Short mmCIF file of C-alpha atoms and ligand atoms in Angstrom, two decimals:
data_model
loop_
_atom_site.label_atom_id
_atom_site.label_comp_id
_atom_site.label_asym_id
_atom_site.label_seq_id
_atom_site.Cartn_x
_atom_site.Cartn_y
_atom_site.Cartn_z
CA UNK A 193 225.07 -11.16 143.79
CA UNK A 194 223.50 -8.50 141.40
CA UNK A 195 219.96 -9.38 142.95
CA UNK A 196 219.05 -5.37 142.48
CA UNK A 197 220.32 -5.43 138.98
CA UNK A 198 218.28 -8.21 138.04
CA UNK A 199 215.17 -7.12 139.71
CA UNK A 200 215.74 -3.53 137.52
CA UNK A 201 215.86 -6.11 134.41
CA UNK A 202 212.78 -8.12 134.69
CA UNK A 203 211.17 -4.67 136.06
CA UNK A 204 212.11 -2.92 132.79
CA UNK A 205 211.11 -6.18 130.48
CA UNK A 206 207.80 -6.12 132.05
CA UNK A 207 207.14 -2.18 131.39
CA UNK A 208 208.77 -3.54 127.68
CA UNK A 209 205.15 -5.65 127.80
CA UNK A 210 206.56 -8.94 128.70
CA UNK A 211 203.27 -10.66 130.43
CA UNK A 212 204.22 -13.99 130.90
CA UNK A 213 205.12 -13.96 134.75
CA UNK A 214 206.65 -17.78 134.26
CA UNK A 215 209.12 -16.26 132.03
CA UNK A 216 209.93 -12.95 134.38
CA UNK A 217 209.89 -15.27 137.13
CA UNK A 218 212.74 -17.70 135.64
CA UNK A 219 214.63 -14.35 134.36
CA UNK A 220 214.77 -13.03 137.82
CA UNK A 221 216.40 -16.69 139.22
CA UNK A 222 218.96 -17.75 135.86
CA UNK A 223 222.06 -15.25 137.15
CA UNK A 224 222.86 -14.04 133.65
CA UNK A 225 226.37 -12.91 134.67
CA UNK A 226 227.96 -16.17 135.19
CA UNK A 227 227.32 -16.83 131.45
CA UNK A 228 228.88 -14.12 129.79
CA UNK A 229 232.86 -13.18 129.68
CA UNK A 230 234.76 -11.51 132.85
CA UNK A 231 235.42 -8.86 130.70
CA UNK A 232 231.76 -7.52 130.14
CA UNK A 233 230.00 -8.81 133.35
CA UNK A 234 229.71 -5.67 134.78
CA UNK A 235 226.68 -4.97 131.71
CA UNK A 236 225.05 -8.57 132.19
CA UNK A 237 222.12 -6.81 133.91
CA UNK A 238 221.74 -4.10 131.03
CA UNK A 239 219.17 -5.09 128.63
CA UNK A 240 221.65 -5.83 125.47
CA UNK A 241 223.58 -8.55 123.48
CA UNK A 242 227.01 -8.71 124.82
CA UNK A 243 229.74 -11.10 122.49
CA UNK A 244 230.63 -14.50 123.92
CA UNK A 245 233.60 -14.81 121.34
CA UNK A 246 233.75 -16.38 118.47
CA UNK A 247 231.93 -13.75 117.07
CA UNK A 248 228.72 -14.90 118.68
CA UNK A 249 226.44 -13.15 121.29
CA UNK A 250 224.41 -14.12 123.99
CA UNK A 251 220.75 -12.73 122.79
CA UNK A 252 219.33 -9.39 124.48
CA UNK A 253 217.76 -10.32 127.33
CA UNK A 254 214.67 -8.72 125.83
CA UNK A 255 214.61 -11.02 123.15
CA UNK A 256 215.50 -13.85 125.15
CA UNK A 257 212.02 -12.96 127.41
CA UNK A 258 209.99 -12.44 123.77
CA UNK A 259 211.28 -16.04 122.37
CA UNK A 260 210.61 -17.68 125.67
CA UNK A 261 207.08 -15.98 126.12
CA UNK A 262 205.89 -17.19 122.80
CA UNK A 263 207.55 -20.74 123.38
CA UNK A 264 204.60 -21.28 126.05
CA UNK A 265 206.67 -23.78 127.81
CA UNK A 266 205.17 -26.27 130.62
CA UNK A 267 206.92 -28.05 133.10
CA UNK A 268 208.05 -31.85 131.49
CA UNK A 269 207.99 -30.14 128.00
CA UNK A 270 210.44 -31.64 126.20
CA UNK A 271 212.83 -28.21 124.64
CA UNK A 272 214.80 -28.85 121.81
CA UNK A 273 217.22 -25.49 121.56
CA UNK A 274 219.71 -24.88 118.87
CA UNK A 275 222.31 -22.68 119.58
CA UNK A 276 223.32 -23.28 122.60
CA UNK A 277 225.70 -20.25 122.65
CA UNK A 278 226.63 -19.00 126.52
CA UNK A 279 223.90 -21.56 127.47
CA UNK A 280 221.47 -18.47 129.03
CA UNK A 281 218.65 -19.75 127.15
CA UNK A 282 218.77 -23.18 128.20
CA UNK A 283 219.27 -22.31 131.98
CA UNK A 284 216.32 -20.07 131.27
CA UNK A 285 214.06 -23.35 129.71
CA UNK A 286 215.87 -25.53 132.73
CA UNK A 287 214.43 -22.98 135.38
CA UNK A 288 210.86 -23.18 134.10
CA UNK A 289 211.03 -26.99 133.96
CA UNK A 290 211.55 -28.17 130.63
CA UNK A 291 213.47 -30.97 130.02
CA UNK A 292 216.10 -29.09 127.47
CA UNK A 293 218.10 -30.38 124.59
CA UNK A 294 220.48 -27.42 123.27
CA UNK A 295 222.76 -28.22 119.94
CA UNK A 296 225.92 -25.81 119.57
CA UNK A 297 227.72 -26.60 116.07
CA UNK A 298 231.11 -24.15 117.84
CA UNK A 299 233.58 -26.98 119.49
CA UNK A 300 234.67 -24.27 121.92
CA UNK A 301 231.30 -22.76 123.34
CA UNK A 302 229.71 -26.13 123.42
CA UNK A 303 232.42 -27.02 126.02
CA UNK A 304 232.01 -23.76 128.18
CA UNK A 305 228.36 -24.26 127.88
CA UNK A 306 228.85 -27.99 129.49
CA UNK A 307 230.89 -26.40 131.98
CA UNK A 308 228.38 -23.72 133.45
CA UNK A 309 225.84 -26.44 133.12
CA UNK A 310 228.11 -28.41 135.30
CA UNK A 311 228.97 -25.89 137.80
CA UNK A 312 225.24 -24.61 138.38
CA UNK A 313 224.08 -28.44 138.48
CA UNK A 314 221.84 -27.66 135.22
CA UNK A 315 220.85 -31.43 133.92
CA UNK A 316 220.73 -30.58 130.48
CA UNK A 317 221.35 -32.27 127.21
CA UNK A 318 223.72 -30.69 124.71
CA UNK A 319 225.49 -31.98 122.03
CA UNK A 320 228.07 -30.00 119.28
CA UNK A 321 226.72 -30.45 116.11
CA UNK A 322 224.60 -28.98 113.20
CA UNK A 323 221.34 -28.04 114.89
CA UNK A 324 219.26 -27.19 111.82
CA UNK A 325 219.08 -31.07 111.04
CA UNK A 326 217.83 -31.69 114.80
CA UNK A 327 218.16 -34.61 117.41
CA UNK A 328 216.25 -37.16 115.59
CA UNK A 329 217.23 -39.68 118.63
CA UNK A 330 214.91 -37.65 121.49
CA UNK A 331 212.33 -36.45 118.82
CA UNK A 332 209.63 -35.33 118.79
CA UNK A 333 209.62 -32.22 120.85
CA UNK A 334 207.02 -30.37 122.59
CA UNK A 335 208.75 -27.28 121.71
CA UNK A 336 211.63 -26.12 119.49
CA UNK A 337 213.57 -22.81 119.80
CA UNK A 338 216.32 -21.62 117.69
CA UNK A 339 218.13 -18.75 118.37
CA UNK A 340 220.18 -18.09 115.34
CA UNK A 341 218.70 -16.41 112.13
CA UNK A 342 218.35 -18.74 108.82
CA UNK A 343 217.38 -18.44 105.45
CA UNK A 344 214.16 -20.69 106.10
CA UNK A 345 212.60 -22.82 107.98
CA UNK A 346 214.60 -26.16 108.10
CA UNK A 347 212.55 -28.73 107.34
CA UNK A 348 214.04 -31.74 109.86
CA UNK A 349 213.05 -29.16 112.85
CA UNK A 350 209.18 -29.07 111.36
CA UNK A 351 209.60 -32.75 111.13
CA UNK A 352 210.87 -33.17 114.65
CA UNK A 353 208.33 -31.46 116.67
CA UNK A 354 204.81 -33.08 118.19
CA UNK A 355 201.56 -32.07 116.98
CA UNK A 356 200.48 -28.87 119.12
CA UNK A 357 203.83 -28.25 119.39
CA UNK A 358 205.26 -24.96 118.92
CA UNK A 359 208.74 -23.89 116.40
CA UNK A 360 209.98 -20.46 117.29
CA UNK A 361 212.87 -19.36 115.11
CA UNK A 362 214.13 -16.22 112.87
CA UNK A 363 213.68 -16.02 109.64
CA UNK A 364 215.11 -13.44 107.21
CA UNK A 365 218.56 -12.30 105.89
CA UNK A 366 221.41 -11.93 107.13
CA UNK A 367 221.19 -8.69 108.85
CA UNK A 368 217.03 -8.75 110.03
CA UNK A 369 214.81 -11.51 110.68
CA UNK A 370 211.10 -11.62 111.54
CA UNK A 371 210.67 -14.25 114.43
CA UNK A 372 208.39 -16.77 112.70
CA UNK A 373 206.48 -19.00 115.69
CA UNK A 374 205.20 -21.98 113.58
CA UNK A 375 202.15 -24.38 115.70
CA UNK A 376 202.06 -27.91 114.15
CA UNK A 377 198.45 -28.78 113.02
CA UNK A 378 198.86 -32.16 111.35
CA UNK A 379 201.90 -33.36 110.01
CA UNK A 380 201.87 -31.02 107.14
CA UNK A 381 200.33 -28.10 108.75
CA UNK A 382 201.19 -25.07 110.40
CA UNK A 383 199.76 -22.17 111.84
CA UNK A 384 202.21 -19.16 111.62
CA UNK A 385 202.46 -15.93 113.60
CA UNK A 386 205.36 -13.50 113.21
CA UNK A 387 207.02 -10.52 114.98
CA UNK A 388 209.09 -8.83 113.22
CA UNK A 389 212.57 -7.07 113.37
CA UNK A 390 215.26 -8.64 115.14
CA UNK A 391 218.75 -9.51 114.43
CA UNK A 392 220.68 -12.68 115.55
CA UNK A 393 223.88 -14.04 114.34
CA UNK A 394 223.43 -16.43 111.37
CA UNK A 395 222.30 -20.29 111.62
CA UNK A 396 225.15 -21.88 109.92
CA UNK A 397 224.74 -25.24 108.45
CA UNK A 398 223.36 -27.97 106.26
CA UNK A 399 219.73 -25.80 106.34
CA UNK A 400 220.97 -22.86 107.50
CA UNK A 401 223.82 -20.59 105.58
CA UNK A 402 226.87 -21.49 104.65
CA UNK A 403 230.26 -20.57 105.60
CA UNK A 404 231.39 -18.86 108.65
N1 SAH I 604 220.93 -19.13 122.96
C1 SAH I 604 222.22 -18.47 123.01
C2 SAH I 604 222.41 -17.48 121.88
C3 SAH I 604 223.69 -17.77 121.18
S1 SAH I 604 223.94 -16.99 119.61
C4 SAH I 604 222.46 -17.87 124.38
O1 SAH I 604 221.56 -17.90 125.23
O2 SAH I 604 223.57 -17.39 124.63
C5 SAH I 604 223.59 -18.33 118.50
C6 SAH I 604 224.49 -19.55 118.59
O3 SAH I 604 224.08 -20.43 117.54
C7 SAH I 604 225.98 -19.31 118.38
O4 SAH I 604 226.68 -19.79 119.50
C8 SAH I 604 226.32 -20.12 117.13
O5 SAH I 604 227.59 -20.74 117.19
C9 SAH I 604 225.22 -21.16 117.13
N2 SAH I 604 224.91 -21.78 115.84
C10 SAH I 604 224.89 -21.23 114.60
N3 SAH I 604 224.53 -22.13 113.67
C11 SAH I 604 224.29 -23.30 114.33
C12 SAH I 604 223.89 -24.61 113.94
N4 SAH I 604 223.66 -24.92 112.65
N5 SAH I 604 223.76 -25.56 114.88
C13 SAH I 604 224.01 -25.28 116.19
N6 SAH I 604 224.40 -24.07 116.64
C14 SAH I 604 224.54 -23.09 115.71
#
């Protein structure tokens, strides 16, 4: 189902200047439509954020393809993702052969997350907790994406990843953020590239901001 539409997507992210054929490759595969709502399926193939409730949003696929480009991801590259959201960004890791970890800190889109997973026989990790203190248990990751916007850089996620590994998170207020992609050095340091202007819903937590 919606083969066409999803060709049209990954046709129109690549003419966006998304190289990374890996990543296009996985997009074309992951059926985004299965993880959003009934009510808005019928736009899963347009290139935009659609709400998940909750007042959260699975990411534009766009963005989704920009994150997961600069994540460089190999197969058996151990993914730690927080925000786990509608779980698209995990099946999207998953596809490309990572093994993933995905936190989600909301009780009620962790479990529909677990349940896709379930259904699409996705072997993924996920837990519902505060993500911007990590998964010390499974540490260190080759790679750590987080797809919710905070204040800074929290400093258990820097901890948690393997030298050469790569961080790729937003950073900024509220409203923007520039998505910082951090490479671990040594154990203190990093190199850091950044593209700016997106906006994602806020990282709420311990590290992140607080409140709702
Ligand atoms: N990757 C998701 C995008 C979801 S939006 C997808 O593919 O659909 C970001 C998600 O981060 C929201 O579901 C929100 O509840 C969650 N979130 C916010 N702060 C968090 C935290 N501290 N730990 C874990 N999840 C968090």
């Amino acid at each position: 189902m919606f083969e066409e539409d999803r060709l049209e997507l990954v046709n129109s992210l690549r003419k966006k200047g998304i190289t990374d054929e890996r990543v296009l490759d996985a997009m074309l595969k992951v059926e985004r439509h299965l993880f959003v709502p009934e009510a808005v399926r019928h736009h899963a193939y347009k290139d935009i954020a659609l709400p998940i409730g909750y007042g959260q949003t699975i990411s534009q696929p766009y963005t989704v393809a920009i994150m997961t480009q600069a994540l460089k991801v190999q197969p058996g590259h151990k993914v730690l993702e927080i925000g786990t959201g509608s779980g698209y960004q995990a099946a999207i890791l998953y596809e490309m052969g990572a093994k993933v970890f995905t936190i989600e800190r909301n009780y009620e889109l962790y479990n529909r997350a677990l349940k896709i997973f379930d259904e699409l026989n996705l072997r993924i990790a996920a837990r519902c907790s505060d993500g911007t203190i990590g998964w010390e248990e499974f540490s260190p990751y080759d790679r750590i994406i987080v797809t919710a916007g905070s204040p800074s850089i929290p400093k258990n996620l820097k901890k948690q990843l393997a030298i050469d590994g790569i961080l790729v998170i937003p950073v900024g207020d509220r409203q923007t953020q520039v998505l910082k992609i951090l490479t671990k050095i040594s154990e203190e340091e990093f190199r850091v590239n950044e593209i700016p202007y997106f906006a994602f819903v806020p990282l709420v937590g311990k590290e992140g901001w607080n409140g709702k």
